[in-house]
Short mmCIF file of C-alpha atoms in Angstrom, two decimals:
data_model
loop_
_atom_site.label_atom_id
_atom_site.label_comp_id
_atom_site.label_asym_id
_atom_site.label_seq_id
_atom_site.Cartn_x
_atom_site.Cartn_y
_atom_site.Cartn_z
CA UNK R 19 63.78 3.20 -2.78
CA UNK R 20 67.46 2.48 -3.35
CA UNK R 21 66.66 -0.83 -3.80
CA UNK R 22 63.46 -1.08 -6.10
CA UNK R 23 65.53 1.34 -8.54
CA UNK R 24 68.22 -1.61 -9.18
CA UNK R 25 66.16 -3.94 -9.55
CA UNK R 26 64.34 -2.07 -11.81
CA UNK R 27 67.05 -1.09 -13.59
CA UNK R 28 68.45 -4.64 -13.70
CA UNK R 29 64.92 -5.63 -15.50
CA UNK R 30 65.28 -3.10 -17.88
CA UNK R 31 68.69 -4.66 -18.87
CA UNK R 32 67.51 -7.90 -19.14
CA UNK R 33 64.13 -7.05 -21.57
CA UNK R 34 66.30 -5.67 -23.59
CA UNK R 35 68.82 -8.74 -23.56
CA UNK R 36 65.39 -10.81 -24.27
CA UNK R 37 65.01 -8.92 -27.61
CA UNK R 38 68.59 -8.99 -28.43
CA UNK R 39 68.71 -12.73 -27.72
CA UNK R 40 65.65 -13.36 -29.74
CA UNK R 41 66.83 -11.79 -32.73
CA UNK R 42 69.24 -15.11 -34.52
CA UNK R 43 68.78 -15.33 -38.07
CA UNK R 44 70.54 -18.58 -39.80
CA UNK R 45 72.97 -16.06 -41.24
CA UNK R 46 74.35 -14.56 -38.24
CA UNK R 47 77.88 -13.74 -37.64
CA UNK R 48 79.97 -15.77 -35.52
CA UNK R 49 80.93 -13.09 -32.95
CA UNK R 50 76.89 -12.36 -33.11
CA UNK R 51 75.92 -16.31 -32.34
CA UNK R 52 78.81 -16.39 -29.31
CA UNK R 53 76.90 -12.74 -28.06
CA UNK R 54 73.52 -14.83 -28.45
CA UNK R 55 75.13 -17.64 -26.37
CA UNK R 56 76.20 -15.91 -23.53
CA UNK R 57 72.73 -13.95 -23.27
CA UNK R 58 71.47 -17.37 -22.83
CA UNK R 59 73.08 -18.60 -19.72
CA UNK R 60 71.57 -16.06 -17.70
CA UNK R 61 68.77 -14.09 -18.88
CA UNK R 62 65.83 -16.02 -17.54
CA UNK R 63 67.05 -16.58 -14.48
CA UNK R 64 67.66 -13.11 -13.98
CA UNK R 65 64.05 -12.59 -15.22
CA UNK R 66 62.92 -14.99 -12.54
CA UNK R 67 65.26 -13.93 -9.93
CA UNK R 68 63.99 -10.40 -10.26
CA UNK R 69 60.13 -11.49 -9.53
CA UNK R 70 61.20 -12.91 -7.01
CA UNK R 71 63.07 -10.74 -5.05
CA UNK R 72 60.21 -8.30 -6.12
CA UNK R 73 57.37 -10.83 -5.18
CA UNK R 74 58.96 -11.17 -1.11
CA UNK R 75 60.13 -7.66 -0.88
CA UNK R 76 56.57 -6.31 -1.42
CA UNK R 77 54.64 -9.06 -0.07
CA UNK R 78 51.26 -7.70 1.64
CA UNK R 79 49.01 -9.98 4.29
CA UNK R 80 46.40 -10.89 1.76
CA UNK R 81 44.75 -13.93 1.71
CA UNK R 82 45.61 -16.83 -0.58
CA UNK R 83 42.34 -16.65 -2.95
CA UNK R 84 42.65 -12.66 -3.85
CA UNK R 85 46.89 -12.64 -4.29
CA UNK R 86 45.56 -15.55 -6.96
CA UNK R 87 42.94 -13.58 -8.55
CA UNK R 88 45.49 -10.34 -8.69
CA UNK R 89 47.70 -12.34 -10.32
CA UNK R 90 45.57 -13.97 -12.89
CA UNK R 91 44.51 -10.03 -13.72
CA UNK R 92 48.15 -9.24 -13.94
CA UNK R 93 49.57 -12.25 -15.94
CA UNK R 94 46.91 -14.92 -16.99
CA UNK R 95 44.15 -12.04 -18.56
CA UNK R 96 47.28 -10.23 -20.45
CA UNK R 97 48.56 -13.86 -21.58
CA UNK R 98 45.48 -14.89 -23.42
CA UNK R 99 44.71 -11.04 -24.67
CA UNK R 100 48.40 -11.06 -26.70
CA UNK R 101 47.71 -14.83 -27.37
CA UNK R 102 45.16 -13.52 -29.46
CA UNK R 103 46.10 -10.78 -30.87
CA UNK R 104 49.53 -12.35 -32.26
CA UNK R 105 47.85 -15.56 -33.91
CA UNK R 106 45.15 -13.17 -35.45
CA UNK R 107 48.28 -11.77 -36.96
CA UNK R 108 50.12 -14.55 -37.99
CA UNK R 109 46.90 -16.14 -39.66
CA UNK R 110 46.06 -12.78 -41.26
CA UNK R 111 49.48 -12.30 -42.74
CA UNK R 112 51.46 -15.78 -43.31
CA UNK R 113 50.27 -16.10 -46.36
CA UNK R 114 52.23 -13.04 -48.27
CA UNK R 115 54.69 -12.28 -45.26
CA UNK R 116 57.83 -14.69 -43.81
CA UNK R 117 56.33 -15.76 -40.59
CA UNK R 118 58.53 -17.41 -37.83
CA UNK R 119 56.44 -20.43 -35.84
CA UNK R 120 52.99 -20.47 -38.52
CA UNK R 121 49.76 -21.06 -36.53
CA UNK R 122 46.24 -22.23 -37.62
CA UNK R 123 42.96 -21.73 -36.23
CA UNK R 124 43.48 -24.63 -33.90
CA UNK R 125 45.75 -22.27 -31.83
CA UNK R 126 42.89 -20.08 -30.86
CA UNK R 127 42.25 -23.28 -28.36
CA UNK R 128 46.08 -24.60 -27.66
CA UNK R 129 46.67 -21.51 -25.93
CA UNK R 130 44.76 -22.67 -23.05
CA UNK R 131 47.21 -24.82 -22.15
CA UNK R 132 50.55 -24.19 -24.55
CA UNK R 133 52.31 -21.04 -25.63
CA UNK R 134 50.89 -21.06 -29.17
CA UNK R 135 51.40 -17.81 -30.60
CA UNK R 136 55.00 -18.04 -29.17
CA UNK R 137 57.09 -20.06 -27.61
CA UNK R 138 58.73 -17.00 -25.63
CA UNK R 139 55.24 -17.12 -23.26
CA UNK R 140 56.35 -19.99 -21.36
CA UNK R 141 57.87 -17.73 -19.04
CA UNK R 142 54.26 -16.25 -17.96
CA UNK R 143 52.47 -19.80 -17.46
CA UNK R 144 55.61 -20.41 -15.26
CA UNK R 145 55.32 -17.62 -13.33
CA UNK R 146 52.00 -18.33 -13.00
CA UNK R 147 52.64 -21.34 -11.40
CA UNK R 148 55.25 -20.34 -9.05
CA UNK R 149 52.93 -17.65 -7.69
CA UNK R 150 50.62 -20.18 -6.99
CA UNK R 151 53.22 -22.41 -5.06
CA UNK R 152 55.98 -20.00 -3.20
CA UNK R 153 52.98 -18.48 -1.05
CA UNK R 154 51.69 -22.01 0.53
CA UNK R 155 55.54 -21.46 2.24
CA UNK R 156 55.04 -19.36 5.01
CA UNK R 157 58.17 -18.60 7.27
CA UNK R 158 61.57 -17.28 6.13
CA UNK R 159 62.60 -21.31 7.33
CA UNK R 160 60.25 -23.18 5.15
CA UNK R 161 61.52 -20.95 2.08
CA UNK R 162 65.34 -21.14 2.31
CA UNK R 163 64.40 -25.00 2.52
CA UNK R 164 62.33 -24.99 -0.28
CA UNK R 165 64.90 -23.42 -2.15
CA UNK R 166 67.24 -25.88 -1.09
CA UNK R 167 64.65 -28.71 -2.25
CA UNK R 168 64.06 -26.33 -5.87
CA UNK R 169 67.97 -26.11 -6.26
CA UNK R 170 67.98 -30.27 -6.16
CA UNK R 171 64.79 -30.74 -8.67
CA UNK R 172 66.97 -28.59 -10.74
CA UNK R 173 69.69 -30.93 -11.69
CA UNK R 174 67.63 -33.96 -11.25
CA UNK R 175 66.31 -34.89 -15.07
CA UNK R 176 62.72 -35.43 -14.26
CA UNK R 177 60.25 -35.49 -17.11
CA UNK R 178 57.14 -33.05 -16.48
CA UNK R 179 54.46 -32.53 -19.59
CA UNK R 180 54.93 -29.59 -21.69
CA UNK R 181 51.47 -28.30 -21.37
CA UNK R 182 50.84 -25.53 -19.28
CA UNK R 183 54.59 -24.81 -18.99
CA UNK R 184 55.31 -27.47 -15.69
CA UNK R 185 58.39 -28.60 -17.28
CA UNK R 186 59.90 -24.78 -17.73
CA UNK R 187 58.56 -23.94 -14.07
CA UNK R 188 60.38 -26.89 -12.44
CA UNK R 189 63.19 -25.76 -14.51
CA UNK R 190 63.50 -22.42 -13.46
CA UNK R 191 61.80 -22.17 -9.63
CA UNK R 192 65.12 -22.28 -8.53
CA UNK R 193 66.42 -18.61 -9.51
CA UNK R 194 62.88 -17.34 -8.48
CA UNK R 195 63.60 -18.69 -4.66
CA UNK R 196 66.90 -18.00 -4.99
CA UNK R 197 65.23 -13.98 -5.14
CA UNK R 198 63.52 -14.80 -2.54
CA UNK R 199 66.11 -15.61 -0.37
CA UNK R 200 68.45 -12.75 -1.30
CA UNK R 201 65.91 -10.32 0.16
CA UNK R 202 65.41 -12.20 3.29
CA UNK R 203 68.21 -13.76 4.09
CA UNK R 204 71.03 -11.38 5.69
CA UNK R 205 74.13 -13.17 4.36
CA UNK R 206 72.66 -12.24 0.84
CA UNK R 207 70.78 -9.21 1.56
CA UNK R 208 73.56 -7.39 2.26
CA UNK R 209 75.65 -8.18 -0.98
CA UNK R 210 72.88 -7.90 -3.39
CA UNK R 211 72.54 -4.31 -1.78
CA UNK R 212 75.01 -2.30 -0.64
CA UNK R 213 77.46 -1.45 -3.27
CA UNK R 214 81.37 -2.45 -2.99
CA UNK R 215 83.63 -1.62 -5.65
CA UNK R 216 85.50 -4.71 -4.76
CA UNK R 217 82.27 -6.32 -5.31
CA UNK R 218 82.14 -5.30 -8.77
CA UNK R 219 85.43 -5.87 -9.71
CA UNK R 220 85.33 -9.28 -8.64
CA UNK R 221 82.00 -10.54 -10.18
CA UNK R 222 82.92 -8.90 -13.06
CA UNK R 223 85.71 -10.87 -13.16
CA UNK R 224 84.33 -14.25 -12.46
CA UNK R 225 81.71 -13.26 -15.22
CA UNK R 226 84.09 -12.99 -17.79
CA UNK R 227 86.48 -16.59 -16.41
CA UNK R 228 83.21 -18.44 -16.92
CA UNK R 229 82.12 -17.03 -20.05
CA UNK R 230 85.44 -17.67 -21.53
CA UNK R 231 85.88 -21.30 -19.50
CA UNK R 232 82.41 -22.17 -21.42
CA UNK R 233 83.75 -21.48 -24.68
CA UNK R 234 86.63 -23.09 -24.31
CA UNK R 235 85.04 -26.11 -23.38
CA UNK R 236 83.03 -25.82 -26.63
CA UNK R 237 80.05 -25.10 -24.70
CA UNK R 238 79.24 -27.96 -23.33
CA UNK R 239 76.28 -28.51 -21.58
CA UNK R 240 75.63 -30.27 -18.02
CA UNK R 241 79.21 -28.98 -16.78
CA UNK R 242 79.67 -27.62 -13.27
CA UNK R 243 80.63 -23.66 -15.56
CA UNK R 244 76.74 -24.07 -16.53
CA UNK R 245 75.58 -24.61 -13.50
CA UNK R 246 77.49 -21.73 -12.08
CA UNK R 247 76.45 -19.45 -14.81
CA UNK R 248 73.24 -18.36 -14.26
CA UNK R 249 74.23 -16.81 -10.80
CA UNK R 250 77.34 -15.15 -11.66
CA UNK R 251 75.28 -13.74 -14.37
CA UNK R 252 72.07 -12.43 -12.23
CA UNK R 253 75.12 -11.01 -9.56
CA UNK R 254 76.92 -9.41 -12.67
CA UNK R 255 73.71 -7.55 -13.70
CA UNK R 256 72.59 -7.19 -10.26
CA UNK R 257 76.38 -5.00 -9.79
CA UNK R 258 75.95 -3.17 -13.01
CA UNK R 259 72.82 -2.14 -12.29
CA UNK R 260 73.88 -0.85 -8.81
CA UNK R 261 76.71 0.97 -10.64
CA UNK R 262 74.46 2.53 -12.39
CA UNK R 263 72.00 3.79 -9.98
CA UNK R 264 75.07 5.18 -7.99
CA UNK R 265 76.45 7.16 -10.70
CA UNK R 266 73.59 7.89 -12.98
CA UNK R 267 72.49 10.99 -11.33
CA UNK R 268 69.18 11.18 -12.91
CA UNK R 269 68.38 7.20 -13.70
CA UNK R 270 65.21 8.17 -11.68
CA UNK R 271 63.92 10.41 -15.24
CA UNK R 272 65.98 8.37 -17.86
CA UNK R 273 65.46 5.91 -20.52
CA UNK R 274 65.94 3.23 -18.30
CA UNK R 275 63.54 3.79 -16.13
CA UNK R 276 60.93 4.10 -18.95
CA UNK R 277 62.07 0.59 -20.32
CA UNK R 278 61.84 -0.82 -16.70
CA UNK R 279 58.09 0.10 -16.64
CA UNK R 280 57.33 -0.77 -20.08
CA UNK R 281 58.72 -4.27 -19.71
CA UNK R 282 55.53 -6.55 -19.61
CA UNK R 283 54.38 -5.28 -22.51
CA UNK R 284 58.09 -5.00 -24.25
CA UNK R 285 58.15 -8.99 -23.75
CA UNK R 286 54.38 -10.14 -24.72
CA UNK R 287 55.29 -8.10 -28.03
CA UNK R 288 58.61 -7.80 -29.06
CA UNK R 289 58.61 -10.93 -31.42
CA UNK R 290 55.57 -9.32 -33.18
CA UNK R 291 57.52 -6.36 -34.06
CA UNK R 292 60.60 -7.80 -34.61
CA UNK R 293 58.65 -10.58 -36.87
CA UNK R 294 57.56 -7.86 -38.79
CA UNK R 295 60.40 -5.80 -39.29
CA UNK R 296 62.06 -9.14 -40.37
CA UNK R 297 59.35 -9.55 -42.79
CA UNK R 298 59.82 -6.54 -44.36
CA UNK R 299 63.46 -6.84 -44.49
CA UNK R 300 63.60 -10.42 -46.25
CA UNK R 301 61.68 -8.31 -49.02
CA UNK R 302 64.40 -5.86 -49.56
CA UNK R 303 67.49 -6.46 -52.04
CA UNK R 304 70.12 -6.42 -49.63
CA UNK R 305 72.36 -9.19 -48.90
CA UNK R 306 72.56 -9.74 -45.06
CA UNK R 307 75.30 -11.69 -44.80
CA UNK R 308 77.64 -8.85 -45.12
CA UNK R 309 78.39 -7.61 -42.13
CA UNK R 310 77.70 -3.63 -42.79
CA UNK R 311 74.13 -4.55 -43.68
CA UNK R 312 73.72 -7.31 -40.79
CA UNK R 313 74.72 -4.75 -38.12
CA UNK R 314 72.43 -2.00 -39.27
CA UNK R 315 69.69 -4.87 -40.03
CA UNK R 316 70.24 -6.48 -36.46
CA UNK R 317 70.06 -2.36 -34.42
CA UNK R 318 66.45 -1.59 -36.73
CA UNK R 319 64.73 -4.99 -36.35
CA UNK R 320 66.14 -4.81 -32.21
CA UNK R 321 64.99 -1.38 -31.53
CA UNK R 322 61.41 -2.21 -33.12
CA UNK R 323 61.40 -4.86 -30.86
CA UNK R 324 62.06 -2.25 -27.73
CA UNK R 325 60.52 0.96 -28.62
CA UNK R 326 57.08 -0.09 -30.29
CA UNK R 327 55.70 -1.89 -27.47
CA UNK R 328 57.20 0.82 -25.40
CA UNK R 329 54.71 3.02 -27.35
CA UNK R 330 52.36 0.61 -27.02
CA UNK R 331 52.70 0.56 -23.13
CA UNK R 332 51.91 4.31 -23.01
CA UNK R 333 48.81 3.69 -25.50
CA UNK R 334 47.58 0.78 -23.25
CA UNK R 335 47.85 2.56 -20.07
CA UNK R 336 45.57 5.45 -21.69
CA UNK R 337 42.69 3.73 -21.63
CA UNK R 338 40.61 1.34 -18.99
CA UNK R 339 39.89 -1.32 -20.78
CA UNK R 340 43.43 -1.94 -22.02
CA UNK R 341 44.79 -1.91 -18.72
CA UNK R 342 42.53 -3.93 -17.54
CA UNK R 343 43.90 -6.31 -20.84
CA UNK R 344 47.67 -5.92 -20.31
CA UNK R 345 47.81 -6.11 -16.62
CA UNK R 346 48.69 -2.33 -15.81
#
């Protein structure tokens, strides 16, 4: 139980790092761009580590054909649902509202096969796809080498189509086996589990060297700090969010928890409601490039973004038919 509450916890944290991060209007501040950055070197992976860990550490002796069909129900169905529903939007109000990424009525097929109402889907048609690889890997051997082979393809520049999101799922496998592995393998159970203050202390630390390394090196890309990142980041959340379960005495019944559960549904619509509270804002008299009416600007359009589809989530789960629609 201990352990499904971190994790869960640790998702929560990074949904709401996703809205932060996708919130970067040309006018932002510098200390706001350098936040932006360093939500970027980990927050996917983290994502993908998370399924991952949560994919092996509830795995159930089903056969191959109905975990497929579950998983269609729980991310294929609610993909092409939002699709929908966001480029019905966007082509019902681009025309007297600021729309990010425009769309046309040849979306309503693209989406078969691209992320067309938003680029942020990617991350479902990958997930797709590594649900329909990691299970053809049977044993706990055949995974850590898999991983091995995933953490390889990683840094090798291989050119895979854009359509249907192989490309981002080559790209990221690697931090969804590396989940896998840290549940079944003892040398990282252990330390993704049990909570050391020591632990805390010192991948907090690292955290912080390689975020500041990276900007001192101007942040540079293909560097041995970015390929480090991504881990120390998923082990930095992964400690917080133990902290937190240890000394939040009622996380169980908190906010966090609510987030956690409302996270789907929090990422297939937070760019719709922080698209429109954007919208709105651009029509105001204000002048965002001051800072006191950034800040307050950046907290309204970011909690839209958070608590609306958390609203949503409890409307959705009301009612059959939009459960059946949004995978809960």
């Amino acid at each position: 139980m201990q352990r499904i509450i971190f994790i869960d916890i640790a998702k929560a944290i990074c949904i709401i790092l996703v809205v932060v991060g996708h919130y970067i209007p040309d006018n932002s501040p510098e200390w706001y761009v350098a936040l932006h950055d360093i939500i970027y070197t980990f927050h996917m992976p983290l994502f993908m580590f998370a399924s991952g860990y949560v994919y092996i550490a509830t795995k159930r002796d089903v056969g191959y054909g109905e975990f497929l069909i579950k998983k269609i129900r729980r991310l294929m169905v609610p993909y092409l649902a939002t699709s929908v529903i966001i480029i019905t939007i966007k082509l019902l109000t681009q025309g007297s509202l600021s729309v990010d990424n425009p769309v046309t009525l040849v979306s309503f097929l693209r989406m078969f096969y691209l992320p067309e109402a938003g680029y942020f889907l990617w991350f479902i048609w990958a997930l797709w796809w590594m649900f329909v690889i990691v299970p053809l890997f049977k044993t706990k051997t055949n995974r850590l080498l898999f991983f091995f082979i995933c953490f390889a393809l990683h840094f090798i520049p291989l050119s895979l189509p854009e359509e249907f999101c192989l490309s981002q799922c080559m790209h990221m496998l690697v931090f969804f086996m590396f989940g896998v592995i840290a549940y079944e393998q003892k040398f990282l159970h252990g330390f993704v589990n049990d909570f050391k203050w020591r632990n805390v202390i010192g991948i907090s630390l690292l955290f912080l060297v390689t975020q500041y390394a990276d900007f001192a090196n101007g942040g540079g890309k293909n560097t041995l700090i970015n390929a480090v990142q991504p881990y120390v980041g998923i082990f930095f959340i992964v400690e917080l969010s133990k902290l937190i379960c240890r000394y939040y005495k009622n996380v169980k019944a908190s906010w966090i928890m609510v987030v956690a559960a409302s996270s789907y549904i929090i990422y297939l619509f937070h760019t719709t409601f922080e698209g429109f509270t954007k919208a709105v804002f651009r029509k105001l008299p204000f002048d965002s490039n001051l800072w006191y009416v950034f800040v307050p600007e950046a907290v309204v359009v970011i909690g839209c973004g958070v608590a609306m589809p958390v609203f949503l989530y409890y409307i959705f789960k009301t009612y059959r038919i939009t459960r059946s629609l949004f995978g809960l």
